[in-house]
């Protein structure tokens, strides 16, 4: 504002607009070109942003992390099931034997096969050369005896057979040379295996439910083998019994040494017939030998016989016969 003659005079707004238009007009074409260039750049940038494709999103990748391929897990091998342990083999059952054997010494012995009365006739065989040869004879035809359960060799000349009569199957005793008294013998009644017969005593209760074999050292001392594999001994004509030691797979028993020898099948580490020595009172035992067999032991239950005489132990198993002078520790 200017003062002329002391009176203030306002600036003309039209002049002010003209001044502004003059300022804009005074801007050169260079300035306009710069502005236009900036506008074009902005338009290009906007177009690029709008046209840019959206990045692919990995569903599994975590936000803010670089997605890595996920390795496919290798299926672990399914552990094989533990093999089912094979059951332990069961020793053969103890049953009345089909083989009966008696020995006098290392050279002389007698044997017979047996079975049920009255069909099991007695073909007796005798050897005097350690089993190299055998001489047969028909004991049933000569004496009428069947189902022999014991042979008692008193000497090389005398042999007693205990079995059953063909007619009626009553117990009977026969001797090869002279008549004998059944009352003076140890045996098991064929129709009552829960009892035993003792010399000069008669029939008494056995120490078990079923006796499969009996052997005697004298008229007062004897031992029985039971169907449960136990061995019981008596020293007073069967008035009392001691022991009851159990031997799995036991097949036969014989008076031997200071006690009793027992033949058993299915014993560990013995591929044949194991020999156990049982004490005189039948309260304990130990395995003292093993007779290896040429054939498998399957089917041998009831076909094993044992006898002792003159310091020699005889074993008859299947088709094999063996002798030992060391109670089974070694074989001839």
Tab-separated table of C-alpha atoms in Angstrom:
chain	number	residue	atom	x	y	z
A	1	UNK	CA	0.000	0.000	0.000
A	2	UNK	CA	1.237	3.520	-0.841
A	3	UNK	CA	0.263	6.903	0.666
A	4	UNK	CA	-0.332	9.706	-1.630
A	5	UNK	CA	-1.562	13.083	-0.246
A	6	UNK	CA	-1.922	11.448	3.214
A	7	UNK	CA	-4.829	9.226	2.133
A	8	UNK	CA	-4.195	5.523	1.916
A	9	UNK	CA	-5.132	3.802	-1.318
A	10	UNK	CA	-5.872	0.040	-1.562
A	11	UNK	CA	-3.983	-2.237	-4.047
A	12	UNK	CA	-6.167	-3.204	-6.950
A	13	UNK	CA	-6.912	-6.936	-6.788
A	14	UNK	CA	-7.109	-7.129	-10.558
A	15	UNK	CA	-3.571	-6.000	-10.666
A	16	UNK	CA	-2.682	-8.762	-8.237
A	17	UNK	CA	-4.237	-11.457	-10.491
A	18	UNK	CA	-2.482	-9.960	-13.451
A	19	UNK	CA	0.737	-10.202	-11.542
A	20	UNK	CA	0.175	-13.906	-10.755
A	21	UNK	CA	-0.627	-14.635	-14.337
A	22	UNK	CA	2.471	-12.790	-15.299
A	23	UNK	CA	4.538	-14.977	-12.885
A	24	UNK	CA	3.120	-18.200	-14.366
A	25	UNK	CA	3.627	-16.880	-17.813
A	26	UNK	CA	7.105	-15.938	-16.968
A	27	UNK	CA	7.884	-19.708	-16.260
A	28	UNK	CA	9.775	-21.120	-19.180
A	29	UNK	CA	8.974	-24.207	-21.269
A	30	UNK	CA	11.815	-26.089	-19.560
A	31	UNK	CA	10.012	-26.037	-16.251
A	32	UNK	CA	6.857	-27.351	-17.897
A	33	UNK	CA	8.806	-30.125	-19.526
A	34	UNK	CA	10.227	-31.292	-16.160
A	35	UNK	CA	6.805	-31.433	-14.601
A	36	UNK	CA	5.464	-33.414	-17.534
A	37	UNK	CA	8.312	-35.888	-17.232
A	38	UNK	CA	7.579	-36.490	-13.541
A	39	UNK	CA	3.928	-37.097	-14.319
A	40	UNK	CA	4.831	-39.625	-16.990
A	41	UNK	CA	7.203	-41.463	-14.618
A	42	UNK	CA	4.503	-41.675	-11.940
A	43	UNK	CA	2.008	-43.040	-14.458
A	44	UNK	CA	4.500	-45.726	-15.543
A	45	UNK	CA	5.242	-46.754	-11.937
A	46	UNK	CA	1.560	-47.018	-11.120
A	47	UNK	CA	0.983	-49.150	-14.205
A	48	UNK	CA	3.827	-51.478	-13.228
A	49	UNK	CA	2.490	-51.911	-9.730
A	50	UNK	CA	-0.997	-52.649	-10.987
A	51	UNK	CA	0.193	-55.167	-13.579
A	52	UNK	CA	2.624	-57.033	-11.288
A	53	UNK	CA	1.455	-60.658	-10.637
A	54	UNK	CA	0.897	-61.654	-7.045
A	55	UNK	CA	3.553	-64.017	-5.683
A	56	UNK	CA	2.582	-67.665	-5.249
A	57	UNK	CA	1.972	-68.573	-1.666
A	58	UNK	CA	3.209	-71.871	-0.234
A	59	UNK	CA	0.562	-73.165	2.178
A	60	UNK	CA	3.091	-75.041	4.219
A	61	UNK	CA	5.723	-72.264	4.431
A	62	UNK	CA	5.641	-70.226	7.604
A	63	UNK	CA	5.092	-66.412	7.155
A	64	UNK	CA	8.358	-64.593	6.722
A	65	UNK	CA	10.326	-67.799	6.052
A	66	UNK	CA	11.653	-69.213	2.821
A	67	UNK	CA	9.749	-72.288	1.851
A	68	UNK	CA	11.937	-75.364	1.631
A	69	UNK	CA	10.896	-78.670	0.066
A	70	UNK	CA	9.685	-81.029	2.763
A	71	UNK	CA	11.515	-84.329	2.558
A	72	UNK	CA	9.337	-87.385	2.237
A	73	UNK	CA	9.953	-89.534	5.305
A	74	UNK	CA	11.366	-92.934	4.524
A	75	UNK	CA	9.088	-95.530	6.083
A	76	UNK	CA	11.001	-97.425	8.684
A	77	UNK	CA	11.145	-101.156	8.334
A	78	UNK	CA	8.464	-102.862	10.326
A	79	UNK	CA	10.299	-104.837	12.957
A	80	UNK	CA	9.805	-108.479	12.348
A	81	UNK	CA	7.923	-110.306	15.021
A	82	UNK	CA	10.083	-112.158	17.493
A	83	UNK	CA	10.295	-115.808	16.487
A	84	UNK	CA	8.050	-118.017	18.546
A	85	UNK	CA	10.284	-120.230	20.651
A	86	UNK	CA	9.911	-123.867	19.818
A	87	UNK	CA	8.452	-125.847	22.636
A	88	UNK	CA	10.821	-127.999	24.556
A	89	UNK	CA	10.605	-131.632	23.428
A	90	UNK	CA	8.605	-133.813	25.782
A	91	UNK	CA	10.422	-136.952	26.955
A	92	UNK	CA	8.681	-140.203	26.012
A	93	UNK	CA	6.132	-141.485	28.487
A	94	UNK	CA	6.993	-144.228	30.927
A	95	UNK	CA	4.961	-147.318	30.087
A	96	UNK	CA	5.152	-151.087	30.589
A	97	UNK	CA	8.009	-152.303	28.432
A	98	UNK	CA	7.727	-154.575	25.434
A	99	UNK	CA	11.313	-155.792	25.965
A	100	UNK	CA	12.437	-157.906	28.949
A	101	UNK	CA	16.088	-158.682	29.631
A	102	UNK	CA	18.097	-160.559	32.277
A	103	UNK	CA	21.857	-161.012	32.555
A	104	UNK	CA	24.080	-163.431	34.404
A	105	UNK	CA	27.408	-161.852	33.486
A	106	UNK	CA	29.119	-160.168	30.562
A	107	UNK	CA	28.557	-163.148	28.254
A	108	UNK	CA	25.298	-164.789	29.289
A	109	UNK	CA	21.871	-163.184	29.094
A	110	UNK	CA	18.275	-163.940	28.128
A	111	UNK	CA	15.625	-161.755	26.528
A	112	UNK	CA	12.007	-161.871	25.388
A	113	UNK	CA	9.502	-159.537	23.780
A	114	UNK	CA	6.175	-159.141	25.537
A	115	UNK	CA	2.789	-157.465	25.469
A	116	UNK	CA	-0.753	-158.015	26.664
A	117	UNK	CA	-2.105	-161.361	27.849
A	118	UNK	CA	-2.971	-163.765	26.300
A	119	UNK	CA	-1.794	-162.754	22.830
A	120	UNK	CA	1.827	-162.006	23.736
A	121	UNK	CA	3.434	-165.392	23.492
A	122	UNK	CA	6.953	-165.789	24.868
A	123	UNK	CA	9.748	-166.566	22.444
A	124	UNK	CA	12.747	-166.721	24.740
A	125	UNK	CA	16.246	-166.000	23.370
A	126	UNK	CA	19.511	-166.828	25.121
A	127	UNK	CA	23.101	-165.767	24.409
A	128	UNK	CA	26.382	-167.064	25.823
A	129	UNK	CA	28.697	-164.915	23.683
A	130	UNK	CA	27.836	-161.399	24.743
A	131	UNK	CA	24.940	-161.022	22.320
A	132	UNK	CA	26.780	-162.020	19.139
A	133	UNK	CA	24.324	-164.869	18.612
A	134	UNK	CA	20.989	-165.801	20.179
A	135	UNK	CA	19.327	-169.189	20.535
A	136	UNK	CA	15.483	-168.986	20.490
A	137	UNK	CA	13.000	-171.255	22.254
A	138	UNK	CA	9.192	-171.246	22.614
A	139	UNK	CA	8.564	-170.716	26.313
A	140	UNK	CA	4.801	-170.478	25.856
A	141	UNK	CA	4.606	-173.914	24.271
A	142	UNK	CA	6.834	-175.378	26.978
A	143	UNK	CA	5.282	-173.745	30.036
A	144	UNK	CA	2.014	-172.088	28.968
A	145	UNK	CA	3.272	-168.676	30.045
A	146	UNK	CA	2.401	-165.475	28.139
A	147	UNK	CA	2.945	-161.737	28.589
A	148	UNK	CA	6.291	-162.122	30.375
A	149	UNK	CA	7.095	-159.161	32.638
A	150	UNK	CA	10.256	-160.403	34.382
A	151	UNK	CA	13.184	-162.678	33.679
A	152	UNK	CA	15.236	-163.761	36.673
A	153	UNK	CA	18.641	-165.255	35.862
A	154	UNK	CA	19.791	-167.159	38.918
A	155	UNK	CA	22.728	-168.702	37.066
A	156	UNK	CA	23.784	-169.679	33.587
A	157	UNK	CA	21.655	-172.821	33.958
A	158	UNK	CA	18.563	-171.477	35.656
A	159	UNK	CA	16.137	-168.823	34.442
A	160	UNK	CA	12.754	-167.928	35.825
A	161	UNK	CA	10.000	-166.253	33.820
A	162	UNK	CA	7.153	-164.358	35.455
A	163	UNK	CA	4.109	-163.618	33.352
A	164	UNK	CA	0.501	-164.647	32.906
A	165	UNK	CA	-1.251	-167.921	32.237
A	166	UNK	CA	-2.675	-168.175	28.756
A	167	UNK	CA	-5.992	-169.328	30.201
A	168	UNK	CA	-7.409	-166.591	32.405
A	169	UNK	CA	-4.218	-164.432	32.544
A	170	UNK	CA	-3.530	-165.210	36.216
A	171	UNK	CA	0.067	-164.515	37.330
A	172	UNK	CA	2.411	-167.437	36.865
A	173	UNK	CA	6.095	-168.356	37.169
A	174	UNK	CA	7.991	-170.809	35.036
A	175	UNK	CA	11.557	-172.025	35.211
A	176	UNK	CA	13.651	-173.394	32.444
A	177	UNK	CA	14.791	-176.490	34.353
A	178	UNK	CA	13.019	-176.961	37.658
A	179	UNK	CA	9.665	-175.870	38.937
A	180	UNK	CA	9.517	-172.651	40.913
A	181	UNK	CA	7.270	-171.056	43.482
A	182	UNK	CA	5.511	-167.886	42.364
A	183	UNK	CA	5.064	-166.883	45.989
A	184	UNK	CA	8.853	-166.446	46.284
A	185	UNK	CA	9.078	-163.845	43.508
A	186	UNK	CA	8.741	-160.107	43.028
A	187	UNK	CA	6.284	-159.140	40.298
A	188	UNK	CA	3.448	-156.790	39.331
A	189	UNK	CA	-0.021	-158.350	38.921
A	190	UNK	CA	-0.963	-157.800	35.286
A	191	UNK	CA	-4.534	-156.890	36.217
A	192	UNK	CA	-3.598	-154.494	39.039
A	193	UNK	CA	-0.566	-152.320	38.449
A	194	UNK	CA	-1.334	-150.309	41.580
A	195	UNK	CA	0.042	-153.225	43.609
A	196	UNK	CA	3.175	-155.371	43.803
A	197	UNK	CA	3.833	-158.906	44.944
A	198	UNK	CA	6.651	-159.421	47.445
A	199	UNK	CA	8.260	-162.792	48.291
A	200	UNK	CA	6.617	-164.562	51.236
A	201	UNK	CA	4.399	-161.518	51.768
A	202	UNK	CA	1.953	-161.515	48.928
A	203	UNK	CA	0.302	-158.650	47.085
A	204	UNK	CA	0.524	-155.203	48.676
A	205	UNK	CA	-0.227	-151.639	47.596
A	206	UNK	CA	2.371	-150.048	45.365
A	207	UNK	CA	3.826	-146.620	46.196
A	208	UNK	CA	2.204	-145.148	43.059
A	209	UNK	CA	-0.893	-145.514	40.920
A	210	UNK	CA	0.696	-147.608	38.161
A	211	UNK	CA	3.911	-149.649	38.269
A	212	UNK	CA	5.541	-150.192	34.878
A	213	UNK	CA	8.596	-152.229	35.953
A	214	UNK	CA	10.037	-153.927	39.002
A	215	UNK	CA	13.541	-155.181	39.787
A	216	UNK	CA	15.011	-156.905	42.829
A	217	UNK	CA	18.389	-157.189	44.470
A	218	UNK	CA	17.209	-159.874	46.882
A	219	UNK	CA	14.079	-161.293	48.473
A	220	UNK	CA	13.867	-158.224	50.705
A	221	UNK	CA	15.278	-155.403	48.535
A	222	UNK	CA	13.597	-154.171	45.361
A	223	UNK	CA	12.703	-151.071	43.364
A	224	UNK	CA	9.767	-150.110	41.178
A	225	UNK	CA	9.480	-147.704	38.248
A	226	UNK	CA	6.135	-145.921	37.986
A	227	UNK	CA	4.217	-144.459	35.056
A	228	UNK	CA	4.990	-140.943	36.304
A	229	UNK	CA	8.740	-141.626	35.953
A	230	UNK	CA	9.385	-141.952	39.679
A	231	UNK	CA	11.548	-144.656	41.280
A	232	UNK	CA	10.740	-146.070	44.709
A	233	UNK	CA	12.775	-148.540	46.738
A	234	UNK	CA	12.050	-150.967	49.550
A	235	UNK	CA	14.369	-152.855	51.859
A	236	UNK	CA	11.705	-154.655	53.909
A	237	UNK	CA	9.703	-156.753	51.421
A	238	UNK	CA	7.443	-153.850	50.419
A	239	UNK	CA	6.329	-153.017	53.944
A	240	UNK	CA	7.564	-149.494	53.267
A	241	UNK	CA	8.949	-147.629	50.268
A	242	UNK	CA	11.400	-144.739	50.176
A	243	UNK	CA	12.444	-142.235	47.561
A	244	UNK	CA	10.207	-141.302	44.701
A	245	UNK	CA	12.876	-139.497	42.691
A	246	UNK	CA	11.533	-138.568	39.244
A	247	UNK	CA	13.441	-139.205	36.004
A	248	UNK	CA	11.765	-137.828	32.876
A	249	UNK	CA	11.641	-140.331	30.036
A	250	UNK	CA	12.508	-143.315	32.275
A	251	UNK	CA	11.935	-146.634	30.476
A	252	UNK	CA	13.529	-149.428	32.504
A	253	UNK	CA	15.146	-150.137	35.857
A	254	UNK	CA	17.637	-152.752	37.045
A	255	UNK	CA	19.515	-153.528	40.247
A	256	UNK	CA	23.068	-152.349	39.616
A	257	UNK	CA	26.004	-151.326	41.761
A	258	UNK	CA	24.988	-149.958	45.165
A	259	UNK	CA	21.539	-148.968	43.945
A	260	UNK	CA	19.552	-148.926	40.742
A	261	UNK	CA	20.280	-148.187	37.111
A	262	UNK	CA	17.579	-146.463	35.049
A	263	UNK	CA	17.447	-146.166	31.266
A	264	UNK	CA	15.835	-142.976	29.952
A	265	UNK	CA	14.990	-141.427	26.580
A	266	UNK	CA	14.772	-137.777	25.584
A	267	UNK	CA	17.556	-136.606	27.874
A	268	UNK	CA	19.461	-133.443	26.871
A	269	UNK	CA	22.883	-134.038	25.315
A	270	UNK	CA	22.193	-137.751	24.810
A	271	UNK	CA	21.117	-138.875	21.354
A	272	UNK	CA	20.214	-142.323	22.558
A	273	UNK	CA	19.644	-144.051	25.882
A	274	UNK	CA	20.818	-142.164	28.968
A	275	UNK	CA	21.851	-144.164	32.021
A	276	UNK	CA	21.035	-142.762	35.454
A	277	UNK	CA	22.424	-144.156	38.691
A	278	UNK	CA	19.852	-143.975	41.476
A	279	UNK	CA	20.799	-144.284	45.132
A	280	UNK	CA	19.740	-147.316	47.144
A	281	UNK	CA	16.982	-145.336	48.869
A	282	UNK	CA	15.822	-143.773	45.557
A	283	UNK	CA	16.070	-140.218	46.879
A	284	UNK	CA	18.525	-138.932	44.264
A	285	UNK	CA	20.211	-139.774	40.977
A	286	UNK	CA	22.829	-138.660	38.479
A	287	UNK	CA	23.310	-139.392	34.801
A	288	UNK	CA	26.475	-141.444	34.414
A	289	UNK	CA	26.439	-142.477	30.762
A	290	UNK	CA	24.803	-142.371	27.354
A	291	UNK	CA	24.433	-145.118	24.772
A	292	UNK	CA	24.385	-143.480	21.310
A	293	UNK	CA	21.904	-145.164	19.003
A	294	UNK	CA	22.273	-145.823	15.296
A	295	UNK	CA	18.625	-144.803	14.701
A	296	UNK	CA	16.320	-142.068	15.970
A	297	UNK	CA	14.812	-142.550	19.402
A	298	UNK	CA	11.295	-141.785	18.116
A	299	UNK	CA	9.096	-144.796	18.678
A	300	UNK	CA	11.428	-146.420	21.210
A	301	UNK	CA	9.161	-145.814	24.198
A	302	UNK	CA	8.439	-149.242	25.686
A	303	UNK	CA	11.184	-150.859	23.611
A	304	UNK	CA	14.097	-150.379	26.006
A	305	UNK	CA	15.238	-153.040	28.477
A	306	UNK	CA	17.963	-152.959	31.090
A	307	UNK	CA	19.711	-155.737	33.036
A	308	UNK	CA	22.839	-156.203	35.109
A	309	UNK	CA	24.814	-159.268	36.056
A	310	UNK	CA	28.395	-160.113	36.945
A	311	UNK	CA	29.418	-156.431	36.849
A	312	UNK	CA	28.089	-155.919	33.324
A	313	UNK	CA	25.203	-153.642	32.397
A	314	UNK	CA	23.153	-154.689	29.367
A	315	UNK	CA	20.928	-152.368	27.306
A	316	UNK	CA	18.497	-153.540	24.651
A	317	UNK	CA	17.001	-150.653	22.672
A	318	UNK	CA	15.166	-151.226	19.418
A	319	UNK	CA	17.467	-153.260	17.210
A	320	UNK	CA	20.575	-152.357	19.196
A	321	UNK	CA	22.183	-154.255	22.046
A	322	UNK	CA	25.108	-152.956	24.106
A	323	UNK	CA	27.088	-153.874	27.203
A	324	UNK	CA	29.049	-151.789	29.672
A	325	UNK	CA	31.447	-152.722	32.445
A	326	UNK	CA	31.456	-149.168	33.803
A	327	UNK	CA	27.743	-148.791	34.479
A	328	UNK	CA	27.223	-146.919	31.202
A	329	UNK	CA	30.243	-144.612	31.241
A	330	UNK	CA	31.709	-146.574	28.295
A	331	UNK	CA	30.526	-149.416	26.097
A	332	UNK	CA	32.055	-152.674	24.906
